[in-house]
Amino acid sequence: MTITAFGAAADWTRRQVDVGRLPVGVIGVVDATGVVDVAAFGTDAVSGRTAHVDDRFSLYSITKPLVALTAMRAVERGLLTIDTPLRDAVPAFSHPDVTLEHLLSHRSGIADVRLEDDGPVRSHGRATTLREALERAPIEFIPGTARRYANLAWEGVAALVEHATGNAFADEFAAMAATVGAGHLSFDAEGAHHVHGYERYDHDPTSLPALRHPAAGAVANAADMLAIARSLLMSDGAIVTPATLTAMQQSRTAGLYVIDGNPIKHFEQFGLGFLLPRGPGLLDHSVYGHSGWTNTQFWISPAAGRAVVLLTNRLDASEPDVGMKVDELLNAVFLGR
């Protein structure tokens, strides 16, 4: 365990591990001066592995804003715009009105498939790859008129990046990471911590890495994510320009009908790849970032001048019977004394 400088976040993480809500956790906080706190807690009861600050974890949906940053770098190079139709990259996709902006903000209407399917996919014409599933996907609503969270849409983002740049998406993603020295960020899951709680959702985490899924497949350590967080916090232009970052934080979903059975999701909005949490339990509404299904957290507060990264490995930690409350962490980091 590392001696910590920012006690509130570290204390919160330690409590979650001590009471069994999280198997292990690595917490990190950055501000304008750099990294002010990194600490690791816990020994995984299943794998027997003790957490260290340089361990790699499966990010799940924190992958999405990282992929969005990769796409916006291509926009900055004049290779596409947020209005570029998906059909430019995927001619077999039958719906001409879906654009990069729709894909990045969950407004595409593309019907989803199970996250971990690796062939044959259980819907969309028995597709055997994500790209085939995308080509065959029906539309559930007119693009831009509603919001429904979708993972398959991010295969469309990857397709647009590949088409625009002429490079493999993984290479463009690696180039984005390299701008801030995030050398352990990739779609290679080797060495990542064991994932807990998957049985509850009939999910197989071992089948996800093979997909290299642009919605959920990235793996990183705390240093990687803190480097990205600090670059965004400082708006230093290393990853994207300040103007691009501002555009990515602007809500694209305010006022839209939300198709989601979870009431708290109706408080959320989306920019271009970034989740904008606006629930009543979170007092700082300048916050943007994303969470992952394993309850990984990646959040930046311009108002507080801090960013926080939590890497952990339990899918069901936020379920009511388990009881982890992320707003507690964010309030502690961004409002704590």
PDB file of N, CA and C in Angstrom, residues 155-208:
ATOM      1  N   GLU A 155     -18.391   0.343 -32.653  1.00  0.00           N
ATOM      2  CA  GLU A 155     -17.721  -0.288 -33.794  1.00  0.00           C
ATOM      3  C   GLU A 155     -17.814   0.637 -35.001  1.00  0.00           C
ATOM      4  N   GLY A 156     -18.899   1.409 -35.083  1.00  0.00           N
ATOM      5  CA  GLY A 156     -19.015   2.400 -36.138  1.00  0.00           C
ATOM      6  C   GLY A 156     -18.004   3.519 -35.998  1.00  0.00           C
ATOM      7  N   VAL A 157     -17.723   3.946 -34.775  1.00  0.00           N
ATOM      8  CA  VAL A 157     -16.692   4.966 -34.552  1.00  0.00           C
ATOM      9  C   VAL A 157     -15.341   4.450 -35.038  1.00  0.00           C
ATOM     10  N   ALA A 158     -15.010   3.212 -34.658  1.00  0.00           N
ATOM     11  CA  ALA A 158     -13.741   2.621 -35.091  1.00  0.00           C
ATOM     12  C   ALA A 158     -13.676   2.529 -36.610  1.00  0.00           C
ATOM     13  N   ALA A 159     -14.787   2.150 -37.241  1.00  0.00           N
ATOM     14  CA  ALA A 159     -14.818   2.041 -38.701  1.00  0.00           C
ATOM     15  C   ALA A 159     -14.570   3.390 -39.365  1.00  0.00           C
ATOM     16  N   LEU A 160     -15.172   4.444 -38.839  1.00  0.00           N
ATOM     17  CA  LEU A 160     -14.980   5.776 -39.401  1.00  0.00           C
ATOM     18  C   LEU A 160     -13.530   6.238 -39.251  1.00  0.00           C
ATOM     19  N   VAL A 161     -12.913   5.937 -38.110  1.00  0.00           N
ATOM     20  CA  VAL A 161     -11.514   6.317 -37.904  1.00  0.00           C
ATOM     21  C   VAL A 161     -10.622   5.581 -38.899  1.00  0.00           C
ATOM     22  N   GLU A 162     -10.853   4.292 -39.063  1.00  0.00           N
ATOM     23  CA  GLU A 162     -10.039   3.511 -40.008  1.00  0.00           C
ATOM     24  C   GLU A 162     -10.214   4.023 -41.437  1.00  0.00           C
ATOM     25  N   HIS A 163     -11.442   4.292 -41.813  1.00  0.00           N
ATOM     26  CA  HIS A 163     -11.711   4.761 -43.170  1.00  0.00           C
ATOM     27  C   HIS A 163     -11.063   6.118 -43.417  1.00  0.00           C
ATOM     28  N   ALA A 164     -11.145   7.010 -42.432  1.00  0.00           N
ATOM     29  CA  ALA A 164     -10.627   8.363 -42.610  1.00  0.00           C
ATOM     30  C   ALA A 164      -9.111   8.417 -42.616  1.00  0.00           C
ATOM     31  N   THR A 165      -8.478   7.613 -41.765  1.00  0.00           N
ATOM     32  CA  THR A 165      -7.025   7.700 -41.596  1.00  0.00           C
ATOM     33  C   THR A 165      -6.261   6.723 -42.473  1.00  0.00           C
ATOM     34  N   GLY A 166      -6.915   5.644 -42.899  1.00  0.00           N
ATOM     35  CA  GLY A 166      -6.213   4.593 -43.633  1.00  0.00           C
ATOM     36  C   GLY A 166      -5.386   3.694 -42.747  1.00  0.00           C
ATOM     37  N   ASN A 167      -5.519   3.843 -41.437  1.00  0.00           N
ATOM     38  CA  ASN A 167      -4.755   3.047 -40.487  1.00  0.00           C
ATOM     39  C   ASN A 167      -5.678   2.153 -39.675  1.00  0.00           C
ATOM     40  N   ALA A 168      -5.127   1.081 -39.116  1.00  0.00           N
ATOM     41  CA  ALA A 168      -5.888   0.242 -38.196  1.00  0.00           C
ATOM     42  C   ALA A 168      -6.311   1.069 -36.984  1.00  0.00           C
ATOM     43  N   PHE A 169      -7.523   0.822 -36.515  1.00  0.00           N
ATOM     44  CA  PHE A 169      -7.999   1.607 -35.389  1.00  0.00           C
ATOM     45  C   PHE A 169      -7.078   1.473 -34.181  1.00  0.00           C
ATOM     46  N   ALA A 170      -6.589   0.267 -33.907  1.00  0.00           N
ATOM     47  CA  ALA A 170      -5.710   0.061 -32.751  1.00  0.00           C
ATOM     48  C   ALA A 170      -4.461   0.934 -32.843  1.00  0.00           C
ATOM     49  N   ASP A 171      -3.964   1.178 -34.067  1.00  0.00           N
ATOM     50  CA  ASP A 171      -2.782   2.030 -34.228  1.00  0.00           C
ATOM     51  C   ASP A 171      -3.113   3.484 -33.924  1.00  0.00           C
ATOM     52  N   GLU A 172      -4.265   3.943 -34.355  1.00  0.00           N
ATOM     53  CA  GLU A 172      -4.688   5.312 -34.036  1.00  0.00           C
ATOM     54  C   GLU A 172      -4.930   5.475 -32.537  1.00  0.00           C
ATOM     55  N   PHE A 173      -5.491   4.457 -31.913  1.00  0.00           N
ATOM     56  CA  PHE A 173      -5.721   4.478 -30.468  1.00  0.00           C
ATOM     57  C   PHE A 173      -4.388   4.545 -29.720  1.00  0.00           C
ATOM     58  N   ALA A 174      -3.426   3.751 -30.159  1.00  0.00           N
ATOM     59  CA  ALA A 174      -2.104   3.760 -29.538  1.00  0.00           C
ATOM     60  C   ALA A 174      -1.424   5.112 -29.702  1.00  0.00           C
ATOM     61  N   ALA A 175      -1.615   5.755 -30.855  1.00  0.00           N
ATOM     62  CA  ALA A 175      -1.025   7.070 -31.076  1.00  0.00           C
ATOM     63  C   ALA A 175      -1.631   8.097 -30.125  1.00  0.00           C
ATOM     64  N   MET A 176      -2.926   7.999 -29.876  1.00  0.00           N
ATOM     65  CA  MET A 176      -3.563   8.882 -28.899  1.00  0.00           C
ATOM     66  C   MET A 176      -2.937   8.685 -27.522  1.00  0.00           C
ATOM     67  N   ALA A 177      -2.799   7.433 -27.102  1.00  0.00           N
ATOM     68  CA  ALA A 177      -2.227   7.143 -25.791  1.00  0.00           C
ATOM     69  C   ALA A 177      -0.790   7.632 -25.680  1.00  0.00           C
ATOM     70  N   ALA A 178      -0.043   7.521 -26.766  1.00  0.00           N
ATOM     71  CA  ALA A 178       1.374   7.888 -26.746  1.00  0.00           C
ATOM     72  C   ALA A 178       1.591   9.374 -26.526  1.00  0.00           C
ATOM     73  N   THR A 179       0.614  10.209 -26.830  1.00  0.00           N
ATOM     74  CA  THR A 179       0.784  11.653 -26.663  1.00  0.00           C
ATOM     75  C   THR A 179       1.049  12.035 -25.212  1.00  0.00           C
ATOM     76  N   VAL A 180       0.579  11.211 -24.270  1.00  0.00           N
ATOM     77  CA  VAL A 180       0.799  11.507 -22.852  1.00  0.00           C
ATOM     78  C   VAL A 180       1.572  10.393 -22.161  1.00  0.00           C
ATOM     79  N   GLY A 181       2.170   9.488 -22.940  1.00  0.00           N
ATOM     80  CA  GLY A 181       2.978   8.425 -22.359  1.00  0.00           C
ATOM     81  C   GLY A 181       2.191   7.327 -21.681  1.00  0.00           C
ATOM     82  N   ALA A 182       0.943   7.097 -22.125  1.00  0.00           N
ATOM     83  CA  ALA A 182       0.111   6.043 -21.534  1.00  0.00           C
ATOM     84  C   ALA A 182       0.468   4.711 -22.187  1.00  0.00           C
ATOM     85  N   GLY A 183       1.629   4.203 -21.854  1.00  0.00           N
ATOM     86  CA  GLY A 183       2.203   3.074 -22.563  1.00  0.00           C
ATOM     87  C   GLY A 183       1.610   1.722 -22.251  1.00  0.00           C
ATOM     88  N   HIS A 184       0.813   1.625 -21.182  1.00  0.00           N
ATOM     89  CA  HIS A 184       0.196   0.348 -20.840  1.00  0.00           C
ATOM     90  C   HIS A 184      -1.277   0.297 -21.231  1.00  0.00           C
ATOM     91  N   LEU A 185      -1.755   1.339 -21.908  1.00  0.00           N
ATOM     92  CA  LEU A 185      -3.141   1.388 -22.380  1.00  0.00           C
ATOM     93  C   LEU A 185      -3.230   0.710 -23.743  1.00  0.00           C
ATOM     94  N   SER A 186      -4.055  -0.327 -23.853  1.00  0.00           N
ATOM     95  CA  SER A 186      -4.194  -1.040 -25.119  1.00  0.00           C
ATOM     96  C   SER A 186      -5.415  -1.937 -25.034  1.00  0.00           C
ATOM     97  N   PHE A 187      -5.643  -2.709 -26.109  1.00  0.00           N
ATOM     98  CA  PHE A 187      -6.701  -3.717 -26.116  1.00  0.00           C
ATOM     99  C   PHE A 187      -6.151  -5.105 -25.801  1.00  0.00           C
ATOM    100  N   ASP A 188      -4.944  -5.175 -25.304  1.00  0.00           N
ATOM    101  CA  ASP A 188      -4.321  -6.418 -24.866  1.00  0.00           C
ATOM    102  C   ASP A 188      -4.606  -6.594 -23.381  1.00  0.00           C
ATOM    103  N   ALA A 189      -5.335  -7.638 -23.035  1.00  0.00           N
ATOM    104  CA  ALA A 189      -5.778  -7.838 -21.652  1.00  0.00           C
ATOM    105  C   ALA A 189      -4.795  -8.633 -20.807  1.00  0.00           C
ATOM    106  N   GLU A 190      -3.613  -8.921 -21.310  1.00  0.00           N
ATOM    107  CA  GLU A 190      -2.666  -9.725 -20.564  1.00  0.00           C
ATOM    108  C   GLU A 190      -2.329  -9.063 -19.222  1.00  0.00           C
ATOM    109  N   GLY A 191      -2.438  -9.842 -18.155  1.00  0.00           N
ATOM    110  CA  GLY A 191      -2.094  -9.354 -16.832  1.00  0.00           C
ATOM    111  C   GLY A 191      -3.170  -8.576 -16.112  1.00  0.00           C
ATOM    112  N   ALA A 192      -4.328  -8.388 -16.744  1.00  0.00           N
ATOM    113  CA  ALA A 192      -5.398  -7.628 -16.095  1.00  0.00           C
ATOM    114  C   ALA A 192      -5.985  -8.430 -14.937  1.00  0.00           C
ATOM    115  N   HIS A 193      -6.501  -7.714 -13.944  1.00  0.00           N
ATOM    116  CA  HIS A 193      -7.096  -8.362 -12.774  1.00  0.00           C
ATOM    117  C   HIS A 193      -8.341  -9.169 -13.147  1.00  0.00           C
ATOM    118  N   HIS A 194      -8.542 -10.253 -12.424  1.00  0.00           N
ATOM    119  CA  HIS A 194      -9.734 -11.089 -12.538  1.00  0.00           C
ATOM    120  C   HIS A 194     -10.990 -10.251 -12.319  1.00  0.00           C
ATOM    121  N   VAL A 195     -12.022 -10.499 -13.121  1.00  0.00           N
ATOM    122  CA  VAL A 195     -13.294  -9.775 -13.007  1.00  0.00           C
ATOM    123  C   VAL A 195     -14.268 -10.580 -12.158  1.00  0.00           C
ATOM    124  N   HIS A 196     -14.894  -9.911 -11.189  1.00  0.00           N
ATOM    125  CA  HIS A 196     -15.869 -10.537 -10.295  1.00  0.00           C
ATOM    126  C   HIS A 196     -17.294 -10.102 -10.659  1.00  0.00           C
ATOM    127  N   GLY A 197     -18.273 -10.900 -10.237  1.00  0.00           N
ATOM    128  CA  GLY A 197     -19.676 -10.520 -10.333  1.00  0.00           C
ATOM    129  C   GLY A 197     -20.315 -10.755 -11.682  1.00  0.00           C
ATOM    130  N   TYR A 198     -19.622 -11.403 -12.595  1.00  0.00           N
ATOM    131  CA  TYR A 198     -20.150 -11.560 -13.956  1.00  0.00           C
ATOM    132  C   TYR A 198     -21.291 -12.567 -14.022  1.00  0.00           C
ATOM    133  N   GLU A 199     -21.331 -13.518 -13.094  1.00  0.00           N
ATOM    134  CA  GLU A 199     -22.367 -14.546 -13.133  1.00  0.00           C
ATOM    135  C   GLU A 199     -23.767 -13.932 -13.031  1.00  0.00           C
ATOM    136  N   ARG A 200     -23.862 -12.824 -12.355  1.00  0.00           N
ATOM    137  CA  ARG A 200     -25.153 -12.172 -12.132  1.00  0.00           C
ATOM    138  C   ARG A 200     -25.787 -11.710 -13.442  1.00  0.00           C
ATOM    139  N   TYR A 201     -24.975 -11.464 -14.436  1.00  0.00           N
ATOM    140  CA  TYR A 201     -25.455 -10.890 -15.691  1.00  0.00           C
ATOM    141  C   TYR A 201     -25.303 -11.851 -16.875  1.00  0.00           C
ATOM    142  N   ASP A 202     -24.976 -13.099 -16.618  1.00  0.00           N
ATOM    143  CA  ASP A 202     -24.734 -14.053 -17.695  1.00  0.00           C
ATOM    144  C   ASP A 202     -23.719 -13.492 -18.683  1.00  0.00           C
ATOM    145  N   HIS A 203     -22.661 -12.941 -18.127  1.00  0.00           N
ATOM    146  CA  HIS A 203     -21.611 -12.315 -18.927  1.00  0.00           C
ATOM    147  C   HIS A 203     -20.326 -13.109 -18.772  1.00  0.00           C
ATOM    148  N   ASP A 204     -19.604 -13.305 -19.857  1.00  0.00           N
ATOM    149  CA  ASP A 204     -18.336 -14.021 -19.818  1.00  0.00           C
ATOM    150  C   ASP A 204     -17.199 -13.039 -20.099  1.00  0.00           C
ATOM    151  N   PRO A 205     -16.514 -12.526 -19.078  1.00  0.00           N
ATOM    152  CA  PRO A 205     -15.460 -11.545 -19.308  1.00  0.00           C
ATOM    153  C   PRO A 205     -14.267 -12.103 -20.058  1.00  0.00           C
ATOM    154  N   THR A 206     -14.094 -13.421 -20.066  1.00  0.00           N
ATOM    155  CA  THR A 206     -12.941 -13.993 -20.758  1.00  0.00           C
ATOM    156  C   THR A 206     -13.101 -13.950 -22.283  1.00  0.00           C
ATOM    157  N   SER A 207     -14.336 -13.785 -22.774  1.00  0.00           N
ATOM    158  CA  SER A 207     -14.544 -13.734 -24.223  1.00  0.00           C
ATOM    159  C   SER A 207     -14.448 -12.316 -24.775  1.00  0.00           C
ATOM    160  N   LEU A 208     -14.438 -11.317 -23.904  1.00  0.00           N
ATOM    161  CA  LEU A 208     -14.419  -9.930 -24.367  1.00  0.00           C
ATOM    162  C   LEU A 208     -13.091  -9.520 -25.013  1.00  0.00           C
TER     163      LEU A 208
END
